[in-house]
Coordinates of C-alpha atoms in Angstrom, one line a residue:
M3 CA -59.6 33.1 28.2
P4 CA -56.5 31.6 29.9
A5 CA -54.8 33.6 32.5
P6 CA -51.4 35.2 31.6
R7 CA -49.6 32.8 34.0
T8 CA -51.2 29.8 32.5
R9 CA -50.1 30.9 29.0
S10 CA -46.5 31.4 30.2
Q11 CA -46.4 27.9 31.8
A12 CA -47.6 26.5 28.6
A13 CA -44.9 28.4 26.5
A14 CA -42.2 27.3 28.9
R15 CA -43.2 23.7 28.7
Q16 CA -43.3 24.0 24.7
R17 CA -39.8 25.5 24.9
L18 CA -38.6 22.6 27.1
R19 CA -40.0 20.2 24.6
W20 CA -38.2 21.8 21.6
L21 CA -35.0 21.8 23.6
G22 CA -35.4 18.2 24.5
A23 CA -36.0 17.3 20.8
A24 CA -33.0 19.4 19.7
L25 CA -30.8 17.7 22.2
A26 CA -32.1 14.2 21.3
F27 CA -31.3 15.1 17.6
S28 CA -27.9 16.4 18.5
L29 CA -27.2 13.3 20.4
I30 CA -28.3 11.2 17.6
G31 CA -26.2 13.2 15.1
L32 CA -23.2 12.8 17.4
G33 CA -23.7 9.1 17.6
I34 CA -24.1 8.8 13.9
R35 CA -21.0 10.8 13.3
S36 CA -19.2 8.5 16.0
V37 CA -20.3 5.4 14.2
V38 CA -19.2 6.7 10.7
Q39 CA -15.9 7.7 12.2
A40 CA -15.4 4.5 13.9
N41 CA -16.3 2.5 10.7
H42 CA -13.9 4.4 8.8
A43 CA -11.1 3.8 11.2
T44 CA -11.9 0.0 11.1
W45 CA -12.0 0.1 7.4
L46 CA -8.5 1.7 7.2
R47 CA -7.2 -1.1 9.5
E48 CA -8.6 -3.8 7.2
S49 CA -7.8 -2.1 3.9
Y50 CA -5.6 -3.3 1.1
L51 CA -3.1 -1.1 -1.0
D52 CA -5.4 -1.0 -4.1
E53 CA -8.3 0.1 -1.9
L54 CA -6.3 2.8 -0.2
E55 CA -5.3 4.1 -3.7
R56 CA -8.7 4.3 -5.0
Y57 CA -10.2 5.9 -1.8
T58 CA -7.5 8.7 -1.6
L59 CA -8.2 9.6 -5.2
K60 CA -11.8 10.3 -4.3
S61 CA -11.1 11.6 -0.7
P62 CA -7.8 13.6 -1.2
K63 CA -8.1 15.5 2.0
D64 CA -8.3 12.4 4.3
G65 CA -5.0 12.8 6.1
Q66 CA -5.1 9.5 8.0
A67 CA -5.7 7.5 4.9
L68 CA -2.9 9.2 3.1
A69 CA -0.7 8.6 6.0
L70 CA -1.6 4.8 5.9
L71 CA -1.2 4.6 2.1
G72 CA 2.3 6.4 2.4
A73 CA 3.5 3.9 4.9
R74 CA 2.1 1.1 2.8
L75 CA 4.1 2.3 -0.3
A76 CA 7.2 2.8 1.8
E77 CA 6.9 -0.9 3.1
I78 CA 7.4 -2.1 -0.6
N79 CA 10.3 0.4 -1.3
R80 CA 8.1 2.7 -3.4
F81 CA 9.8 5.5 -1.8
A82 CA 9.3 8.5 -4.3
E83 CA 5.6 7.6 -4.4
A84 CA 5.4 7.3 -0.6
A85 CA 7.0 10.7 0.0
E86 CA 4.7 12.4 -2.4
V87 CA 1.5 10.8 -0.5
L88 CA 3.0 11.7 2.9
S89 CA 3.5 15.3 1.8
R90 CA -0.1 15.4 0.9
A91 CA -1.1 13.9 4.2
I92 CA 0.8 16.7 6.0
Q93 CA -0.8 19.4 3.8
T94 CA -4.1 18.3 5.1
G95 CA -2.8 19.7 8.5
M96 CA -1.5 16.7 10.2
R97 CA 1.4 17.5 12.6
D98 CA 2.3 14.1 13.7
E99 CA 6.3 14.3 13.9
L100 CA 6.4 10.5 13.0
L101 CA 4.9 11.5 9.4
W102 CA 7.4 14.3 9.0
R103 CA 10.4 11.9 9.8
T104 CA 9.0 9.2 7.5
W105 CA 8.4 11.8 4.7
A106 CA 12.0 12.8 5.0
A107 CA 13.2 9.2 5.2
C108 CA 11.3 8.3 2.2
L109 CA 12.7 11.5 0.2
T110 CA 16.3 10.3 1.3
A111 CA 15.7 6.7 0.3
S112 CA 14.6 7.9 -3.2
G113 CA 17.9 9.9 -3.7
Q114 CA 16.5 13.5 -2.5
R115 CA 18.7 14.3 0.3
S116 CA 18.4 18.1 0.0
A117 CA 14.6 17.9 -0.1
A118 CA 14.5 15.6 2.9
R119 CA 16.8 18.1 4.9
A120 CA 14.3 20.9 3.9
V121 CA 11.5 18.9 5.2
L122 CA 13.1 18.4 8.5
E123 CA 14.1 22.0 8.9
E124 CA 10.5 22.9 8.4
A125 CA 9.3 20.3 10.9
Q126 CA 11.6 21.8 13.4
K127 CA 10.3 25.4 12.9
G128 CA 6.9 24.2 14.2
G129 CA 5.6 22.2 11.5
A130 CA 5.7 19.0 13.5
S131 CA 4.1 18.3 16.9
N132 CA 7.2 17.3 18.7
T133 CA 10.3 19.3 17.3
A134 CA 12.5 17.6 19.9
S135 CA 12.0 14.1 18.3
V136 CA 12.8 15.5 14.7
A137 CA 16.0 17.3 16.1
E138 CA 17.0 13.9 17.6
A139 CA 16.5 12.1 14.3
L140 CA 18.5 14.8 12.5
K141 CA 21.4 14.2 15.0
R142 CA 21.4 10.5 14.3
A143 CA 21.6 11.1 10.6
E144 CA 24.4 13.7 11.0
A145 CA 26.3 11.3 13.2
L146 CA 26.6 8.7 10.5
P147 CA 30.1 8.2 9.0
K148 CA 31.0 9.9 5.7
G149 CA 29.7 7.8 2.8
A150 CA 26.7 6.6 4.5
T151 CA 24.1 5.4 1.9
D152 CA 20.8 7.0 1.4
I153 CA 19.1 3.9 3.2
D154 CA 21.4 4.2 6.0
I155 CA 20.3 7.9 6.5
A156 CA 16.6 6.9 6.0
K157 CA 17.0 4.3 8.9
A158 CA 18.6 6.8 11.1
L159 CA 15.7 9.1 10.7
C160 CA 13.0 6.4 11.2
P161 CA 14.8 3.4 12.9
Q162 CA 11.7 1.3 13.2
G163 CA 10.8 1.8 9.6
P164 CA 7.5 2.6 7.9
G165 CA 5.8 0.0 10.1
E166 CA 5.5 2.3 12.9
V167 CA 3.3 4.6 10.8
T168 CA 1.3 1.6 9.5
Q169 CA 0.7 0.5 13.3
R170 CA -0.2 4.0 14.4
Y171 CA -2.8 4.6 11.6
S172 CA -4.5 1.2 11.5
Q173 CA -5.6 0.8 15.1
G174 CA -9.2 0.6 14.0
S175 CA -12.0 1.5 16.5
Y176 CA -14.6 0.0 18.9
L177 CA -16.2 -1.6 15.7
N178 CA -13.2 -4.0 15.3
S179 CA -15.0 -6.8 16.9
Y180 CA -18.1 -6.4 14.8
S181 CA -15.8 -6.3 11.5
D182 CA -14.0 -9.5 12.8
G183 CA -17.3 -11.2 13.2
K184 CA -18.3 -10.4 9.6
A185 CA -14.8 -11.5 8.4
R186 CA -15.3 -15.0 10.3
R187 CA -18.4 -15.6 8.4
D188 CA -17.0 -14.6 5.0
R189 CA -13.2 -15.1 5.1
A190 CA -13.1 -14.9 1.2
H191 CA -13.8 -11.1 1.7
S192 CA -11.8 -10.6 4.8
G193 CA -9.4 -7.7 5.3
F194 CA -5.7 -7.3 5.7
S195 CA -5.4 -7.0 9.6
Y196 CA -7.9 -9.9 10.0
R197 CA -5.9 -12.3 7.9
E198 CA -2.7 -11.3 9.6
R199 CA -4.0 -12.0 12.9
L200 CA -5.7 -15.3 11.6
A201 CA -2.5 -16.7 10.2
R202 CA -0.6 -15.9 13.5
A203 CA -3.1 -17.6 15.6
N204 CA -3.4 -20.6 13.2
P205 CA 0.1 -21.4 12.0
D206 CA -0.9 -24.9 11.0
S207 CA -4.1 -24.0 9.2
L208 CA -3.7 -24.2 5.2
E209 CA -6.6 -21.9 4.8
A210 CA -5.2 -19.3 7.2
Q211 CA -1.9 -19.4 5.4
L212 CA -3.5 -19.2 1.9
L213 CA -5.6 -16.2 3.0
W214 CA -2.4 -14.4 4.5
T215 CA -0.5 -15.2 1.2
D216 CA -3.1 -13.5 -1.0
A217 CA -3.3 -10.5 1.5
L218 CA 0.4 -10.0 1.2
R219 CA 0.5 -10.4 -2.6
R220 CA -2.4 -7.9 -2.9
N221 CA -0.3 -5.5 -0.9
G222 CA 2.9 -5.8 -3.0
R223 CA 4.9 -7.6 -0.2
Y224 CA 6.1 -10.3 -2.6
Q225 CA 9.0 -11.7 -0.7
D226 CA 6.8 -12.0 2.5
A227 CA 4.0 -13.5 0.2
E228 CA 6.4 -16.0 -1.1
R229 CA 7.6 -17.2 2.3
A230 CA 3.8 -17.3 3.4
A231 CA 3.0 -19.4 0.2
Q232 CA 6.0 -21.8 0.8
K233 CA 4.7 -22.3 4.4
A234 CA 1.4 -23.4 3.1
L235 CA 3.0 -25.8 0.6
A236 CA 4.9 -27.3 3.5
L237 CA 1.6 -27.9 5.3
A238 CA 0.0 -29.4 2.2
P239 CA 2.5 -30.3 -0.5
D240 CA -0.2 -31.9 -2.9
S241 CA -2.7 -29.0 -2.5
L242 CA -3.4 -27.6 -5.8
E243 CA -4.6 -24.4 -4.1
A244 CA -1.2 -24.0 -2.3
Q245 CA 0.5 -24.6 -5.5
L246 CA -1.5 -22.0 -7.3
A247 CA -1.1 -19.6 -4.5
Y248 CA 2.8 -20.0 -4.9
A249 CA 2.6 -19.5 -8.7
D250 CA 0.5 -16.5 -8.3
V251 CA 3.1 -14.8 -6.0
L252 CA 6.0 -15.7 -8.3
L253 CA 4.2 -14.1 -11.3
A254 CA 3.3 -11.0 -9.2
G255 CA 6.9 -10.7 -8.0
G256 CA 8.3 -10.9 -11.5
A257 CA 9.6 -14.4 -11.7
A258 CA 7.3 -15.2 -14.8
V259 CA 9.4 -18.2 -15.9
K260 CA 9.2 -19.9 -12.5
A261 CA 5.5 -19.1 -12.3
A262 CA 4.8 -20.6 -15.8
L263 CA 6.5 -23.8 -14.9
Q264 CA 4.4 -23.9 -11.8
Y265 CA 1.2 -23.4 -13.6
K266 CA 2.2 -26.0 -16.2
K267 CA 2.5 -28.5 -13.4
I268 CA -0.8 -27.7 -12.0
L269 CA -2.5 -27.9 -15.4
A270 CA -0.9 -31.3 -15.8
K271 CA -2.8 -32.3 -12.7
R272 CA -6.0 -30.5 -13.3
P273 CA -6.5 -29.7 -17.1
G274 CA -8.5 -26.6 -18.0
W275 CA -8.5 -25.3 -14.4
L276 CA -9.4 -21.7 -15.1
P277 CA -7.1 -19.8 -12.5
A278 CA -4.1 -21.8 -13.7
M279 CA -4.9 -21.1 -17.4
V280 CA -5.2 -17.5 -16.7
G281 CA -1.9 -17.4 -14.7
L282 CA -0.1 -19.4 -17.4
G283 CA -1.3 -16.9 -20.0
R284 CA -0.3 -14.0 -18.1
A285 CA 3.0 -15.5 -17.4
A286 CA 3.8 -16.2 -21.0
T287 CA 2.5 -12.7 -22.0
E288 CA 5.3 -11.2 -19.7
K289 CA 7.9 -13.3 -21.4
K290 CA 6.4 -12.6 -24.8
L291 CA 5.7 -16.2 -25.6
H292 CA 2.7 -15.2 -27.7
R293 CA 1.4 -18.7 -28.8
L294 CA 1.4 -20.1 -25.4
A295 CA -0.1 -16.9 -24.0
L296 CA -2.9 -16.9 -26.5
E297 CA -3.4 -20.6 -26.3
N298 CA -4.5 -20.1 -22.7
L299 CA -5.8 -16.6 -22.5
E300 CA -8.4 -17.0 -25.5
K301 CA -9.6 -20.2 -23.8
A302 CA -9.8 -18.4 -20.5
V303 CA -11.8 -15.4 -21.9
K304 CA -14.5 -17.6 -23.3
L305 CA -14.8 -19.4 -20.0
A306 CA -14.6 -16.1 -17.8
P307 CA -15.5 -13.0 -19.8
G308 CA -15.8 -11.0 -16.6
N309 CA -12.1 -11.7 -15.7
I310 CA -10.3 -8.1 -16.2
E311 CA -6.8 -9.7 -15.8
V312 CA -7.4 -11.8 -18.8
W313 CA -8.4 -8.9 -21.0
I314 CA -5.4 -6.9 -19.8
A315 CA -2.9 -9.7 -20.6
L316 CA -4.6 -10.3 -23.9
G317 CA -4.1 -6.6 -24.7
K318 CA -0.5 -6.9 -23.9
T319 CA -0.1 -10.0 -25.9
Y320 CA -1.8 -8.7 -29.0
F321 CA 0.3 -5.5 -28.9
Y322 CA 3.6 -7.5 -28.2
Q323 CA 2.8 -9.5 -31.5
G324 CA 3.5 -6.3 -33.3
L325 CA 0.7 -6.5 -35.9
R326 CA -2.3 -7.0 -33.9
Y327 CA -2.9 -3.5 -32.5
D328 CA -6.6 -3.3 -33.2
L329 CA -7.2 -6.5 -31.1
S330 CA -5.0 -5.1 -28.4
L331 CA -7.0 -1.9 -28.1
A332 CA -10.2 -3.8 -28.2
A333 CA -9.1 -6.1 -25.3
Y334 CA -8.0 -2.9 -23.2
Q335 CA -11.3 -1.3 -23.9
K336 CA -13.2 -4.3 -22.6
A337 CA -11.1 -4.2 -19.4
A338 CA -11.9 -0.5 -19.0
Q339 CA -15.6 -1.3 -19.3
L340 CA -15.3 -4.0 -16.6
D341 CA -13.5 -1.5 -14.1
P342 CA -13.8 2.0 -15.2
E343 CA -11.9 3.4 -12.2
R344 CA -8.9 1.2 -12.5
T345 CA -5.9 2.9 -14.0
D346 CA -2.9 0.5 -13.8
F347 CA -3.3 -0.6 -17.3
L348 CA -3.8 3.0 -18.9
T349 CA -0.3 3.4 -19.9
P350 CA -0.1 0.3 -22.1
M351 CA -3.6 1.1 -23.3
A352 CA -2.3 4.6 -24.3
D353 CA 0.3 2.8 -26.4
A354 CA -2.3 0.6 -28.1
Y355 CA -4.2 3.9 -29.0
R356 CA -1.0 5.3 -30.4
A357 CA -0.4 2.3 -32.6
N358 CA -3.9 2.5 -33.9
Y359 CA -3.4 6.2 -35.0
K360 CA -5.4 7.9 -32.3
P361 CA -2.9 10.2 -30.6
A362 CA -5.7 12.4 -28.9
E363 CA -7.1 9.4 -27.1
S364 CA -3.6 8.3 -26.2
E365 CA -2.5 11.6 -24.6
A366 CA -5.8 11.7 -22.9
L367 CA -5.2 8.3 -21.1
L368 CA -1.7 9.3 -20.2
R369 CA -2.9 12.6 -18.5
R370 CA -5.5 10.6 -16.6
R371 CA -3.1 7.9 -15.4
L372 CA -0.8 10.8 -14.1
A373 CA -3.7 12.4 -12.4
A374 CA -4.4 9.3 -10.5
V375 CA -0.7 8.2 -10.0
P376 CA 1.5 11.4 -10.3
L377 CA 4.7 9.4 -10.0
D378 CA 4.3 6.9 -12.8
A379 CA 7.7 7.1 -14.5
Q380 CA 6.6 5.1 -17.6
A381 CA 3.5 7.6 -18.0
H382 CA 5.8 10.5 -17.8
Y383 CA 8.1 9.1 -20.4
M384 CA 5.4 8.3 -22.8
L385 CA 3.7 11.5 -22.4
G386 CA 7.0 13.4 -22.7
Y387 CA 7.7 11.4 -26.0
H388 CA 4.2 11.9 -27.2
L389 CA 4.3 15.7 -26.8
T390 CA 7.5 16.0 -29.0
T391 CA 6.1 13.7 -31.7
Q392 CA 2.2 14.9 -31.9
Q393 CA 1.3 18.3 -32.7
S394 CA 4.6 19.6 -31.4
T395 CA 4.9 23.3 -30.4
P396 CA 7.4 25.2 -28.2
A397 CA 4.9 25.1 -25.2
R398 CA 4.4 21.2 -25.8
V399 CA 8.2 20.6 -26.2
T400 CA 8.8 22.6 -22.9
E401 CA 6.0 20.3 -21.1
A402 CA 7.7 17.4 -22.6
E403 CA 11.1 18.2 -21.0
K404 CA 9.5 18.5 -17.6
H405 CA 7.9 14.9 -18.0
L406 CA 11.0 13.3 -19.2
R407 CA 13.2 14.9 -16.5
L408 CA 10.7 13.7 -13.8
S409 CA 10.6 10.2 -15.4
L410 CA 14.5 10.0 -15.1
Q411 CA 14.2 11.3 -11.7
L412 CA 11.8 8.4 -10.7
E413 CA 13.8 5.9 -12.8
P414 CA 17.5 7.0 -13.2
D415 CA 18.3 4.0 -15.4
A416 CA 15.6 4.5 -18.0
L417 CA 17.6 4.7 -21.3
A418 CA 14.7 5.5 -23.4
A419 CA 13.9 8.7 -21.4
R420 CA 17.6 9.7 -21.4
Q421 CA 17.5 9.4 -25.3
A422 CA 14.4 11.3 -25.7
L423 CA 15.5 14.1 -23.5
A424 CA 18.9 14.3 -25.4
Q425 CA 16.9 14.8 -28.6
I426 CA 15.1 17.9 -27.0
L427 CA 18.3 19.4 -25.9
L428 CA 20.0 19.0 -29.2
D429 CA 17.1 20.7 -30.8
K430 CA 17.8 23.8 -28.9
N431 CA 20.9 24.4 -30.9
D432 CA 22.9 25.4 -27.8
A433 CA 26.5 24.3 -27.1
K434 CA 25.8 23.7 -23.3
Q435 CA 22.6 21.9 -23.9
A436 CA 24.4 19.9 -26.5
A437 CA 27.1 18.9 -23.8
D438 CA 24.4 17.8 -21.6
A439 CA 22.8 15.8 -24.2
G440 CA 26.2 14.1 -24.7
I441 CA 26.4 13.2 -21.2
L442 CA 23.0 11.4 -21.3
L443 CA 23.8 9.7 -24.7
T444 CA 27.1 8.5 -23.2
E445 CA 25.2 6.7 -20.6
V446 CA 22.8 5.1 -23.1
L447 CA 25.6 3.9 -25.3
E448 CA 27.5 2.4 -22.3
A449 CA 24.4 0.0 -21.9
K450 CA 23.6 -0.1 -25.6
P451 CA 26.9 0.4 -27.6
R452 CA 25.3 -0.6 -31.0
D453 CA 22.2 1.6 -30.7
I454 CA 22.2 3.3 -34.0
S455 CA 19.7 6.2 -33.3
A456 CA 21.8 6.9 -30.0
L457 CA 25.0 7.0 -32.1
R458 CA 23.5 9.4 -34.6
L459 CA 22.3 11.7 -31.8
M460 CA 25.8 11.5 -30.4
A461 CA 27.4 12.7 -33.7
Q462 CA 25.1 15.7 -33.6
A463 CA 26.1 16.4 -30.1
Y464 CA 29.9 16.4 -31.1
R465 CA 29.2 18.7 -34.1
K466 CA 27.3 21.2 -31.7
I467 CA 30.1 21.3 -29.3
G468 CA 32.7 21.9 -32.0
K469 CA 34.3 18.4 -32.4
P470 CA 33.6 17.7 -35.9
E471 CA 36.2 14.9 -36.2
K472 CA 34.8 13.0 -33.3
A473 CA 31.2 13.5 -35.0
K474 CA 32.6 11.9 -38.2
E475 CA 34.1 8.9 -36.1
V476 CA 30.8 8.3 -34.4
Q477 CA 28.9 8.6 -37.5
A478 CA 31.2 6.1 -39.3
I479 CA 30.4 3.6 -36.4
A480 CA 26.7 4.1 -36.8
T481 CA 27.0 3.7 -40.7
E482 CA 28.9 0.4 -40.2
I483 CA 26.4 -1.0 -37.7
S484 CA 23.6 -0.1 -39.9
R485 CA 25.2 -1.9 -42.7
V486 CA 25.8 -5.0 -40.6
E487 CA 22.2 -5.0 -39.5
D488 CA 20.9 -4.7 -43.1
E489 CA 23.1 -7.6 -44.0
I490 CA 21.5 -9.6 -41.1
R491 CA 18.1 -8.9 -42.2
R492 CA 18.8 -9.9 -45.8
L493 CA 20.4 -13.2 -44.7
V494 CA 17.4 -14.0 -42.4
E495 CA 15.1 -13.6 -45.3
Q496 CA 17.4 -15.9 -47.4
E497 CA 17.3 -18.4 -44.3
L498 CA 13.4 -18.3 -44.5
A499 CA 13.7 -19.4 -48.3
H500 CA 16.6 -21.8 -48.0
P501 CA 16.7 -23.2 -44.3
A502 CA 19.2 -26.1 -45.3
D503 CA 21.8 -23.9 -46.8
S504 CA 24.7 -24.1 -44.4
A505 CA 26.6 -21.0 -46.0
I506 CA 23.8 -18.9 -44.9
H507 CA 23.9 -20.2 -41.2
Q508 CA 27.7 -19.8 -41.3
K509 CA 27.4 -16.1 -42.5
L510 CA 24.7 -15.3 -39.8
S511 CA 26.9 -16.9 -37.0
Q512 CA 29.8 -14.8 -38.0
L513 CA 27.6 -11.6 -38.1
Y514 CA 25.9 -12.5 -34.7
R515 CA 29.3 -12.7 -33.1
Q516 CA 30.5 -9.5 -34.5
T517 CA 27.3 -7.9 -33.0
G518 CA 27.7 -9.6 -29.6
E519 CA 24.6 -11.8 -30.0
L520 CA 26.3 -14.8 -29.0
E521 CA 23.2 -17.0 -28.2
K522 CA 21.9 -16.3 -31.7
A523 CA 25.3 -17.3 -32.9
R524 CA 25.2 -20.5 -31.0
Q525 CA 21.9 -21.3 -32.4
Q526 CA 23.2 -21.0 -36.0
D527 CA 26.1 -23.2 -35.2
G528 CA 23.7 -25.8 -33.8
M529 CA 21.9 -25.8 -37.1
I530 CA 25.2 -26.2 -39.0
Q531 CA 26.1 -29.2 -36.8
M532 CA 22.7 -30.8 -37.3
L533 CA 22.9 -30.3 -41.1
K534 CA 26.4 -32.0 -41.1
T535 CA 25.4 -35.0 -38.9
H536 CA 21.7 -35.5 -39.8
P537 CA 21.3 -33.7 -43.1
E538 CA 17.8 -34.9 -44.2
Q539 CA 16.2 -35.0 -40.8
A540 CA 17.6 -31.4 -40.1
A541 CA 16.4 -30.0 -43.5
R542 CA 13.0 -31.3 -43.0
G543 CA 12.8 -30.0 -39.4
L544 CA 14.0 -26.5 -40.5
Q545 CA 11.9 -26.3 -43.3
A546 CA 8.8 -27.0 -41.1
L547 CA 10.1 -24.5 -38.8
M548 CA 10.4 -21.8 -41.2
D549 CA 7.1 -22.6 -42.9
A550 CA 5.4 -22.2 -39.6
T551 CA 7.2 -18.8 -39.1
M552 CA 6.1 -17.6 -42.5
R553 CA 2.5 -18.6 -41.8
E554 CA 2.4 -16.9 -38.4
T555 CA 3.8 -13.7 -40.2
A556 CA 1.2 -13.7 -42.9
A557 CA -1.5 -14.4 -40.3
D558 CA -0.3 -11.4 -38.2
T559 CA -0.1 -9.2 -41.4
S560 CA -3.6 -9.9 -42.4
K561 CA -4.8 -8.4 -39.1
K562 CA -2.8 -5.2 -39.2
P563 CA -4.9 -2.0 -38.6

């Protein structure tokens, strides 16, 4: 039997072994945690805007990721969204005074000065880590002359702009070199920071400039992307890849016509090239050139059925045609299958559900979109309108009013949201609410003076505030406009049947001038002139055009859901 001292020494050695193992496991755990944190920091450094948006949906408590996302949004002037994201970053417990100032600057830039002041006051009370810096920013703003713009005040709060936040929260980690090594081996999948540094270090490299152009486009910095694309074109004017990159940037930045012309030039040199076909189809979709869009998109989808952008563009094109809502919905559903987590096309997809008489599915999609992007103005408008027209109850109308007001806050010039909100206010049968509705409708009619529905609502508003004579006057205007539009529709039907009848074209020209549609009036005048100078040729051409129009209408009608 072992002596007591021997047993004690053995137990001590066993305890030491357990302590050593525990220490080793702790060190391994700390090492793993360090690597995970470093990897995440480097990922943030290289991440693109769309990746950040998706990540923060899954990890809404990651303050650093939210801070970087807010700065990226502010860089592309999406100030209201940036302010909302930065507020969430601060709610995670971040006390960086730069974030507080940037939050206030974004609120100011989006027209919310009082909210911005409240943020700065809270920061000074101890919310921010450096209250002195916040106080200095506030002094700079208060020192501005009277009449300073929102942007002037925002710049006073953050003189270096959102780039200062971007730089602070995209430093990366000790794994940066490892990440760069992977990027060098696979540049097609490289990150934002790597491409920025590559382009700066290689100003004469076409590949580097094209990669940088794509990175800027992906982050929504379209003006910078256009300059980078032009630099790539200057390096290689005959490069179809550079021409394609330039066209893609033009399309992303909203210049659909210029983009379409660029795509057509590319396809003339390389017929059937898939990315150019897709681009031309998408550009034609944006300009509602249905035949051109479908000609390219339906070819492209056969060649690349896994291209989500083609399906989204097809969904839009079929919807814009007005009578192909079933095909529109099917295209959007295919896009959703290809990327179930993507939400940027859910608002038009909800419209397709609505057009296919599926209001519950439409509402569910709009709510899903707003859960992902709480400041989507169009989604707020559509949900507000939906709530007033589908299974309307007092509670749903109250919710609708909130959505419409938020939509207007995000997009103050949105006429449809103003009109929908005016309808809700008029339905309350209250003189003050009717007066408020009148203000909204006045703004609508300033932009669209011949809008019949807005005029009729304005007549209601005048009646409810005790101005019956004014109501009669406005109602009479609406009635006359309605009569003229009915007459135009009747003449257009006659034009289809008798395209060579100059009298019909003459009447349409007069009516279009009366309605202020001068381009249509000039088209009618051109037809009249052609019929006078080349009657037989013009008659044949017009008849062929009208026949084609009627065939397209018939084909579309046969596909109505």
